[in-house]
CSV table of C-alpha atoms in Angstrom, one decimal:
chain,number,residue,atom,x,y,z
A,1,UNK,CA,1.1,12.8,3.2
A,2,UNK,CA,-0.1,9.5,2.6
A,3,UNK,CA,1.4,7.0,0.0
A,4,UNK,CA,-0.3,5.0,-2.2
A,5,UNK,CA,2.5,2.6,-3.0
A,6,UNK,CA,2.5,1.4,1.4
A,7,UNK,CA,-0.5,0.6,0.9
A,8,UNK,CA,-3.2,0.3,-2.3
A,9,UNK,CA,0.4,-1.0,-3.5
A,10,UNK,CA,0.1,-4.2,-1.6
A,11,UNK,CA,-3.5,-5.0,-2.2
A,12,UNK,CA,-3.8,-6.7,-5.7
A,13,UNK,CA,-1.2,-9.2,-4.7
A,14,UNK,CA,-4.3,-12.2,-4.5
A,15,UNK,CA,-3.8,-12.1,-8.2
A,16,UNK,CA,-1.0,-14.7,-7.6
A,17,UNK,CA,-3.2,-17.1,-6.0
A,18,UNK,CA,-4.8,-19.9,-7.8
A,19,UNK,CA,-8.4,-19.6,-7.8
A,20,UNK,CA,-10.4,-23.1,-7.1
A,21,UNK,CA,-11.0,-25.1,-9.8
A,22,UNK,CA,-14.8,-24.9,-11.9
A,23,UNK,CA,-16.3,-27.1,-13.7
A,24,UNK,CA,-15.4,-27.4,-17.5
A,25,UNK,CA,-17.7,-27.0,-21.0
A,26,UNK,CA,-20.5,-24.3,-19.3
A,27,UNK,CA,-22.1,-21.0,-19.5
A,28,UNK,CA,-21.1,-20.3,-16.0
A,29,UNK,CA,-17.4,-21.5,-16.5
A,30,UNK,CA,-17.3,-19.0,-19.9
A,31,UNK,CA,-18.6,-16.0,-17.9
A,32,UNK,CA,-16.2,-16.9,-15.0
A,33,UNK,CA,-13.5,-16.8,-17.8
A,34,UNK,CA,-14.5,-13.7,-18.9
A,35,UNK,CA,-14.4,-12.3,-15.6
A,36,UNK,CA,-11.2,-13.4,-14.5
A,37,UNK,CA,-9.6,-11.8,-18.1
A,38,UNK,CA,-11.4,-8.4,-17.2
A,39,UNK,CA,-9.9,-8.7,-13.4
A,40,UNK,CA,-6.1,-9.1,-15.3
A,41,UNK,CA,-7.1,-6.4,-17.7
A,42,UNK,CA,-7.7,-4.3,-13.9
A,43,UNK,CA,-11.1,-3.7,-14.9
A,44,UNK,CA,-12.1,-4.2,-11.3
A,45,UNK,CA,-15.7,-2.2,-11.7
A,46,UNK,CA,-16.6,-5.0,-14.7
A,47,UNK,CA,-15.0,-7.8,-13.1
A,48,UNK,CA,-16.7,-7.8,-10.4
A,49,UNK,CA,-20.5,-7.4,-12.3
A,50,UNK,CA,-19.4,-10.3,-13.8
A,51,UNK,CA,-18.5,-12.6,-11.4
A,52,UNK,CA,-21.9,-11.0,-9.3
A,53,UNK,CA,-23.5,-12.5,-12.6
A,54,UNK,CA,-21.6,-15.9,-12.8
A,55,UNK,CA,-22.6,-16.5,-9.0
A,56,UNK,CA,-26.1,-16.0,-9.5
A,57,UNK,CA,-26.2,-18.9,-11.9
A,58,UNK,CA,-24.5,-21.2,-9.5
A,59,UNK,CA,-26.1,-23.1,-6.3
A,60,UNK,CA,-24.8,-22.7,-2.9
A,61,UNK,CA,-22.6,-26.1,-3.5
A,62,UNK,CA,-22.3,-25.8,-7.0
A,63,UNK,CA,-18.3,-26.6,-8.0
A,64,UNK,CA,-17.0,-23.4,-9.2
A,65,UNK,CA,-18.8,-21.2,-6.9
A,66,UNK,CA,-16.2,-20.6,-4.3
A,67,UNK,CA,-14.0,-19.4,-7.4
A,68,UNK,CA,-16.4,-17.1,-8.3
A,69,UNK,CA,-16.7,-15.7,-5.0
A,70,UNK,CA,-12.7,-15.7,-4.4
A,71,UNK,CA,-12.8,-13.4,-7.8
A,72,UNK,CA,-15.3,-11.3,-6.4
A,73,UNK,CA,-14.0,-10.5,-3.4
A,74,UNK,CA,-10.5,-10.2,-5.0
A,75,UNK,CA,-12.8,-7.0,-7.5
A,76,UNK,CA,-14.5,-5.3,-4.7
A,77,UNK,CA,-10.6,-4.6,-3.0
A,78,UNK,CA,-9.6,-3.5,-6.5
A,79,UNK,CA,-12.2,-1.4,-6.8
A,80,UNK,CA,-11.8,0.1,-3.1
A,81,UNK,CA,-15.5,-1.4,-1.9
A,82,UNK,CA,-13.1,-2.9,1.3
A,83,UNK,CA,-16.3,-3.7,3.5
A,84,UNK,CA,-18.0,-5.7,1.0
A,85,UNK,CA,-14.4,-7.7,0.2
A,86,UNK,CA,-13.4,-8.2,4.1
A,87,UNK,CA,-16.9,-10.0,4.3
A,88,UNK,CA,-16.2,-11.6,1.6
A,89,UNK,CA,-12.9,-12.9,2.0
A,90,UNK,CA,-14.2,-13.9,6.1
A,91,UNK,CA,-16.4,-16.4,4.2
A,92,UNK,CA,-14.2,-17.9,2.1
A,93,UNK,CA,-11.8,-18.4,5.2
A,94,UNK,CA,-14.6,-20.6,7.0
A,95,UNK,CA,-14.9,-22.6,3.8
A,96,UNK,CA,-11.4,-23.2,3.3
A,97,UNK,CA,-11.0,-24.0,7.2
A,98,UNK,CA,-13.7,-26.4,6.7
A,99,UNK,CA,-11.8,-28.6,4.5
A,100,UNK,CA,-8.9,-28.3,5.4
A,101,UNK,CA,-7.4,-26.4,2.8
A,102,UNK,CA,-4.4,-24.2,4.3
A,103,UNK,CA,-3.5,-23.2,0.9
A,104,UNK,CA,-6.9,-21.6,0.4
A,105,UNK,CA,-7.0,-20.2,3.9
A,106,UNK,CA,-3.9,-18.2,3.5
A,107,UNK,CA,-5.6,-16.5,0.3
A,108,UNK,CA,-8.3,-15.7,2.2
A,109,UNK,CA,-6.2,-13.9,5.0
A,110,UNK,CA,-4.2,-11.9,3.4
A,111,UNK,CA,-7.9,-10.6,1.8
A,112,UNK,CA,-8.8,-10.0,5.1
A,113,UNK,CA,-5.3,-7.6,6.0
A,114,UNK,CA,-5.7,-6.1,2.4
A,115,UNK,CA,-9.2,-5.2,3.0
A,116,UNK,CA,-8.4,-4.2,7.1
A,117,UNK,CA,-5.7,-2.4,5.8
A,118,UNK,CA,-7.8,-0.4,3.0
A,119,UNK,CA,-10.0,0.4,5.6
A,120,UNK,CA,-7.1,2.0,8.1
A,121,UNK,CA,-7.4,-0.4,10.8
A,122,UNK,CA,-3.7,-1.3,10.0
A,123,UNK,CA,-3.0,-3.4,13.5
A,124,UNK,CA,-5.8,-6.0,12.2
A,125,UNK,CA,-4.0,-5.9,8.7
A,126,UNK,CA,-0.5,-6.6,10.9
A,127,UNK,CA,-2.0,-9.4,12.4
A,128,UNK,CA,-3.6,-10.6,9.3
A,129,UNK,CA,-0.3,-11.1,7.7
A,130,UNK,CA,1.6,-12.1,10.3
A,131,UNK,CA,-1.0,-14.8,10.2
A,132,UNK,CA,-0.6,-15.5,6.8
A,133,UNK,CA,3.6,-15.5,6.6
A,134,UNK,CA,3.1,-18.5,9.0
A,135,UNK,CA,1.1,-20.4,6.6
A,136,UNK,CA,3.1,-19.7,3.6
A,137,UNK,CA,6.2,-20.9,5.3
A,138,UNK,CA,3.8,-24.2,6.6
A,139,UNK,CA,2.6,-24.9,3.1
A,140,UNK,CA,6.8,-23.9,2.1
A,141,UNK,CA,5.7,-21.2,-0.5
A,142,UNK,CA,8.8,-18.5,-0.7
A,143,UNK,CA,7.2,-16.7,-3.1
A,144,UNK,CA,3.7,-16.0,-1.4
A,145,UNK,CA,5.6,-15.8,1.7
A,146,UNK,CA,7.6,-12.4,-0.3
A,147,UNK,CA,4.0,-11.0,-1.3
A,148,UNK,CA,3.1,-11.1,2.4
A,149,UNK,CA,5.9,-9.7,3.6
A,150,UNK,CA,5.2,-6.9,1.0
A,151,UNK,CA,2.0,-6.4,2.5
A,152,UNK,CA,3.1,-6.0,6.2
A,153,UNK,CA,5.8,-3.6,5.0
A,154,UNK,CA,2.6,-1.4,3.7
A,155,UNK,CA,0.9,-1.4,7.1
A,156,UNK,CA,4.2,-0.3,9.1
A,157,UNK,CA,4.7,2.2,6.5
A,158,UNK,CA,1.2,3.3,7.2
A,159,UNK,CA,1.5,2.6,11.0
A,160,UNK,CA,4.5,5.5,10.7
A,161,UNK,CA,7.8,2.7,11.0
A,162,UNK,CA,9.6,3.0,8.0
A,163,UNK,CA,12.5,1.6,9.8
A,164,UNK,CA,10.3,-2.0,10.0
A,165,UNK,CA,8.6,-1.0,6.5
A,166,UNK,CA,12.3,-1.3,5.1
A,167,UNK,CA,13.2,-4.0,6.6
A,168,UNK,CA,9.8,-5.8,5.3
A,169,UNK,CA,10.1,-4.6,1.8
A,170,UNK,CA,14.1,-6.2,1.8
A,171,UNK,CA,12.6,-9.4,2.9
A,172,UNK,CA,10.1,-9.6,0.5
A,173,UNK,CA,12.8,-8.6,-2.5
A,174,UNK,CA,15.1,-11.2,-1.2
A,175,UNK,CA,12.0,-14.1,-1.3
A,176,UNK,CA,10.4,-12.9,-5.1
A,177,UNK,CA,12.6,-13.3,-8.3
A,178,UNK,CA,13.5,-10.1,-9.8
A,179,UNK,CA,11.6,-11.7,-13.2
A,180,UNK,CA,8.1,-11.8,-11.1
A,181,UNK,CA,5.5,-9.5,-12.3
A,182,UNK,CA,5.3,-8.0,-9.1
A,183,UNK,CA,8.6,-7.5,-8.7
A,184,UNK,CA,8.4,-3.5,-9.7
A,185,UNK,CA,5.3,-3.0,-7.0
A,186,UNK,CA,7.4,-4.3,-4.0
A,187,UNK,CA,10.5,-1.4,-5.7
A,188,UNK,CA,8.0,1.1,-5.4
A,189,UNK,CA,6.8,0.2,-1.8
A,190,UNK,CA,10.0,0.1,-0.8
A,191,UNK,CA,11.0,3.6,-2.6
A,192,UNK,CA,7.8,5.0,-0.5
A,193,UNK,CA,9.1,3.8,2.8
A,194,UNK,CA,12.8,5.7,2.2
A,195,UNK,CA,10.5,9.0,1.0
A,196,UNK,CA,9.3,8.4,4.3
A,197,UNK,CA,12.5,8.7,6.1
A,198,UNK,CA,13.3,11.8,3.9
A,199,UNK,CA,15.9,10.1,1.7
A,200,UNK,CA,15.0,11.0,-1.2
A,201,UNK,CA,17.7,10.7,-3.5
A,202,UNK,CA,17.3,6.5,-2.6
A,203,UNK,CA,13.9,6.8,-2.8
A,204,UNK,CA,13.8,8.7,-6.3
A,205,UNK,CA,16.4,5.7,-7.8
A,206,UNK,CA,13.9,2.9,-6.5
A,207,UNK,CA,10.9,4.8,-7.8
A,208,UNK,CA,12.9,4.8,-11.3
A,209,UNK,CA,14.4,1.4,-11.2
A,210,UNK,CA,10.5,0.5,-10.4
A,211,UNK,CA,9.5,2.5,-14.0
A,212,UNK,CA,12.4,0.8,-15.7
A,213,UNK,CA,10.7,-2.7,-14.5
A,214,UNK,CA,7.1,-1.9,-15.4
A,215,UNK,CA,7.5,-0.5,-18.7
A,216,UNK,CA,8.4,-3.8,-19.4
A,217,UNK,CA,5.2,-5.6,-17.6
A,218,UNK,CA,3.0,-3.2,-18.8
A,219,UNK,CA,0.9,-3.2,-15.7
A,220,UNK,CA,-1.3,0.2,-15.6
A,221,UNK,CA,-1.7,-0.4,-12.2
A,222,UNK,CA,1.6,-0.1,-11.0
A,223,UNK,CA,2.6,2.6,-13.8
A,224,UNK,CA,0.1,4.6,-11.7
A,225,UNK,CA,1.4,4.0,-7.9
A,226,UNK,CA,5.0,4.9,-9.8
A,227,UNK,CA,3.9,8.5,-10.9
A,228,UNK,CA,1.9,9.2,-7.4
A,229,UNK,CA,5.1,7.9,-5.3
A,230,UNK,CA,7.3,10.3,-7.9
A,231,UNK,CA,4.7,12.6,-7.2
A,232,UNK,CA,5.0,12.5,-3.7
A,233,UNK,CA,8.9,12.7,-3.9
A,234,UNK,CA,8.7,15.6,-5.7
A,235,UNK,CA,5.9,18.2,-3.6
A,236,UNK,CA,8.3,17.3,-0.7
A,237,UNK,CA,11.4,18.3,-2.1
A,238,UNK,CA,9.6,21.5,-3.2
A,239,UNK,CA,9.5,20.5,-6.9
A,240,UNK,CA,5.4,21.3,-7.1
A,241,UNK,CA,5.2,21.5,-10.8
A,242,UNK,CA,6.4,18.2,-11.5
A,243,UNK,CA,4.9,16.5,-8.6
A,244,UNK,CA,1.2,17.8,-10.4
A,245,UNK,CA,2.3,16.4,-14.1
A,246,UNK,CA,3.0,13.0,-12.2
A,247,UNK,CA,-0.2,13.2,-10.4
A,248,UNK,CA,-2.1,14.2,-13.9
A,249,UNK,CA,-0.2,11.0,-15.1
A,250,UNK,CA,-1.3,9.1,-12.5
A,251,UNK,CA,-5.1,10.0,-12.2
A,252,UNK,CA,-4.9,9.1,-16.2
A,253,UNK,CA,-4.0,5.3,-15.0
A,254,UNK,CA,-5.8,4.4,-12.5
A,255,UNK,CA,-9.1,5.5,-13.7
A,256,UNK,CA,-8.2,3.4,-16.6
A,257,UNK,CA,-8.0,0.0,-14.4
A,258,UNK,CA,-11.2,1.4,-12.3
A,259,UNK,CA,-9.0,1.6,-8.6
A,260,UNK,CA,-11.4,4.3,-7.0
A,261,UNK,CA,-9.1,3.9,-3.9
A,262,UNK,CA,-6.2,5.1,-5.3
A,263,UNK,CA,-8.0,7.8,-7.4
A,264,UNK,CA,-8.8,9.3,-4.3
A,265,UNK,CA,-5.3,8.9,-2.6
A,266,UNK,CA,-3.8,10.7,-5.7
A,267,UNK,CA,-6.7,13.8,-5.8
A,268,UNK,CA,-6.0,14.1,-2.1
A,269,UNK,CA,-2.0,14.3,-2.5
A,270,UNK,CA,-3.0,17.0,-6.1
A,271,UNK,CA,-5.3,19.0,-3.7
A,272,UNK,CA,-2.2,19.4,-0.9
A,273,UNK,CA,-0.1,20.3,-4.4
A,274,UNK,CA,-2.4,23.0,-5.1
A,275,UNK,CA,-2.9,24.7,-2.0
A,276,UNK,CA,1.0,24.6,-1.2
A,277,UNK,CA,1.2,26.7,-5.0
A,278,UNK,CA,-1.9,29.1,-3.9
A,279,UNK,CA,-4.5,27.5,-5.9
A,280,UNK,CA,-7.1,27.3,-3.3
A,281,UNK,CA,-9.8,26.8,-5.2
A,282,UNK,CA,-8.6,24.3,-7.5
A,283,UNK,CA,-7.3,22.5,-4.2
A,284,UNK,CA,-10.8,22.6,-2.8
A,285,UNK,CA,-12.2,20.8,-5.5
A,286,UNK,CA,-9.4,17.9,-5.4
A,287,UNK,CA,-9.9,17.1,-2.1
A,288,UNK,CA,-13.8,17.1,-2.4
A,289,UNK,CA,-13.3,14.9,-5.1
A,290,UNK,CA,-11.1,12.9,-2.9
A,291,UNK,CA,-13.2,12.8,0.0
A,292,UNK,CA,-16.1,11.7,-2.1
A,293,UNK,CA,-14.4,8.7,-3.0
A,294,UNK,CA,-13.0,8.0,0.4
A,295,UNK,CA,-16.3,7.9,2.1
A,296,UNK,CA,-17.6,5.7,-1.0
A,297,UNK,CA,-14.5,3.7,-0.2
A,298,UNK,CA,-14.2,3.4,3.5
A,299,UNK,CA,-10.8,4.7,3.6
A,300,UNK,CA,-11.2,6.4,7.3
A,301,UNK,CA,-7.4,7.6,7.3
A,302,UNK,CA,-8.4,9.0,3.9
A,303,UNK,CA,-11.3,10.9,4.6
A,304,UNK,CA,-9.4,12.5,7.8
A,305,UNK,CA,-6.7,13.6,6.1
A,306,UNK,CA,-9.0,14.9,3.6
A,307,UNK,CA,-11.3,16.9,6.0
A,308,UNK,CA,-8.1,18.4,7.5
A,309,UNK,CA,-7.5,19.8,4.3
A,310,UNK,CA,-10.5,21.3,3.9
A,311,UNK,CA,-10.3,22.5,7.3
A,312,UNK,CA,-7.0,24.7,6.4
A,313,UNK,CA,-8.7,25.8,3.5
A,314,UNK,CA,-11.5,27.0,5.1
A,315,UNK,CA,-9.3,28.4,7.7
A,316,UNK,CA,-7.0,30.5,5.1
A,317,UNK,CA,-10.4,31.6,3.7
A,318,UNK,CA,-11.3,33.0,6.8
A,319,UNK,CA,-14.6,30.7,7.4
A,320,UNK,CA,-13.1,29.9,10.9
A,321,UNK,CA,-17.0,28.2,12.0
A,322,UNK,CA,-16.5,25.7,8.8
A,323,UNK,CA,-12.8,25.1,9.5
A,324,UNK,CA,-13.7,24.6,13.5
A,325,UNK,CA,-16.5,22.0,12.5
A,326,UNK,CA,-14.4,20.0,9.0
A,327,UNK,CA,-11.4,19.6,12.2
A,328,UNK,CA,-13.5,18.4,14.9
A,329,UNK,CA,-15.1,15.9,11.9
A,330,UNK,CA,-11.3,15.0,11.0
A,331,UNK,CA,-10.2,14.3,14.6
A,332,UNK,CA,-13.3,12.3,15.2
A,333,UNK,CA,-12.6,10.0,12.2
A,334,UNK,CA,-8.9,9.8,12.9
A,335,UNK,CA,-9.5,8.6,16.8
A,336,UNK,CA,-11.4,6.3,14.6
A,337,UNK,CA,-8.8,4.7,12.5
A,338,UNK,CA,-6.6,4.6,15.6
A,339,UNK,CA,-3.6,6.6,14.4
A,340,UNK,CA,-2.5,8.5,16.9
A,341,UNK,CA,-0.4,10.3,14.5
A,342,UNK,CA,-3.1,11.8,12.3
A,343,UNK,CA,-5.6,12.1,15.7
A,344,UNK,CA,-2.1,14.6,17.1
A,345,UNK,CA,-2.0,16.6,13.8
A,346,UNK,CA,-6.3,16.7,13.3
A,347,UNK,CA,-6.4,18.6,17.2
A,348,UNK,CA,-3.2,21.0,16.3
A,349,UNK,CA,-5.6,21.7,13.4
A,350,UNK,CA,-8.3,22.1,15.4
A,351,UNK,CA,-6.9,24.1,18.2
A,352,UNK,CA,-5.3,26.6,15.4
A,353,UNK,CA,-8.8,26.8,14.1
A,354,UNK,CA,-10.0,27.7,17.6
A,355,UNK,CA,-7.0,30.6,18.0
A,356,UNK,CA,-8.3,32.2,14.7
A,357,UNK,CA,-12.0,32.3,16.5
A,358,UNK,CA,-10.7,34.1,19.0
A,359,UNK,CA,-11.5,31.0,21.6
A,360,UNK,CA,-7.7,30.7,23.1
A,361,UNK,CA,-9.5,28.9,26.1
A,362,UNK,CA,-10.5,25.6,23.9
A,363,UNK,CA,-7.0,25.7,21.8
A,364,UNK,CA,-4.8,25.7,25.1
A,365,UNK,CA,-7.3,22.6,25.8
């Protein structure tokens, strides 16, 4: 299972980054304002229509225009739209490296390794921020430096090295205060990486030290990575009932701040819930749901995992031609994403599929 805190965790972290300045006393400046208070508020969907708006108003060399487009870009990866925000973010890069501006360069890679990374190509999104920690210790920014750190931790979680995921996360605690407001996210990421190493009694003490920490920033977003990692914790240590309340908690956040990626990791992790209870046909519609929004999304590693669900629920059901055909979709995808993790477990799928066809031939193959 996938979790959302290695990796949508890390992607909202541009927030911390100033924004270029804009012009003062305009109509342009007050909608710019008005989308940068809806992008706090993690309205992502409404952010980004009005910064869409504000840059229509301004000319290619208008001041002010490369913070709109910097907002934008930062909306579309809030909102999941990754494709849209890594070209975005690839501009902004050329304009910063055109002046000369390292500070505004860094922004604009660690976009790019969010949005690489949000799209499952997680070696570009190592590089990305490996990229990006140089610059922050150029430009002497601890801080930044912790938030990048943060983010490579979420691609070796992802990448399946929770050993160097750890080690990330403790770097990036050691560089951010414990009185930053992101403070609780980088808790959480790290909580994920020891549920990935099965110790879960460290992992569930981080997740609530995390909670402990956010009910006092208040950020939705975060509350909702908190409830899907404690989700997470809890369908692996068999304790299904309470992993689904935590998913129903989270699902209630994030559609609040409009994060269709994570909405789709969480129905995806509720679906696996439900099948592992009996609940096929509730688990069905979760991961439809989930692989809807993953395809909307471009989350590759998403939609394989989803379509290998669906492939064991087709295959329980006895529709062994679906269940053949969803497997052979999911292995494709994940020889896509280049994980060979997921791309061994989509062709165990697939030849198990092929056994319960009666084809022992193609599953020895």
């Amino acid at each position: 299972m996938r979790t959302l805190a290695g990796s949508i965790l890390a992607l909202l972290l541009l927030a911390a980054f100033p924004s270029p300045a804009i012009a003062q006393g305009s109509l342009t400046t007050d909608m710019v304002t008005r989308a940068d208070s809806l992008y706090g508020a993690r309205d992502y969907a409404g952010a980004a229509e009005a910064y869409a708006a504000a840059l229509e108003r301004l000319a290619e060399d208008a001041p002010g225009r490369e913070a709109a487009l910097l907002g934008l870009a930062r909306a579309r990866l809030g909102e999941g739209r990754a494709e849209e925000s890594l070209a975005l973010f690839e501009r902004l890069r050329e304009l910063a490296r055109a002046r000369g501006d390292r500070a505004a360069e860094m922004a604009a890679v660690m976009g790019i390794g969010s949005s690489e990374k949000s799209l499952g190509r997680h070696r570009r999104a190592i590089g990305a921020a490996l990229e990006a920690i140089e610059i922050a210790r150029e430009l002497g920014e601890p801080v930044r430096e912790g938030y990048l750190w943060n983010n490579l931790a979420g691609a070796w979680t992802f990448m399946g090295d929770p050993a160097r995921a750890i080690d990330a996360y403790r770097r990036a605690l050691e560089l951010v205060p414990q009185d930053d407001r992101f403070y609780d996210r980088i808790l959480g990421g790290l909580a994920a990486a020891h549920k990935g190493r099965a110790e879960y009694a460290r992992a569930e003490a981080l997740y609530l030290e995390a909670r402990e920490i956010n009910a006092v920033t208040g950020d939705r977003y975060t509350a909702g990575t908190i409830h899907d990692g404690l989700g997470g914790l809890y369908a692996a240590t068999g304790r299904y009932e309470e992993a689904l309340a935590e998913y129903a908690a989270a699902l209630e956040t994030t559609r609040v701040t409009g994060a269709r990626a994570a909405e789709g990791f969480t129905l995806e992790h509720m679906a696996a819930v439900r099948a592992e209870l009996g609940d096929a046909a509730g688990a069905r519609v979760d991961a439809d749901a989930a692989l809807a929004i993953q395809r909307e999304t471009g989350d590759r590693s998403g939609e394989a995992d989803a379509l290998a669900l669906l492939a064991e629920l087709a295959r329980e059901a006895g529709e062994t031609d679906r269940a053949i055909a969803l497997h052979e979709e999911a292995l494709a995808v994940a020889r896509e994403s280049g994980l060979a993790g997921r791309e061994a477990e989509a062709g165990t799928g697939l030849a198990a599929a092929l056994l319960a066809a009666e084809r022992p031939a193609d599953a020895l193959a």
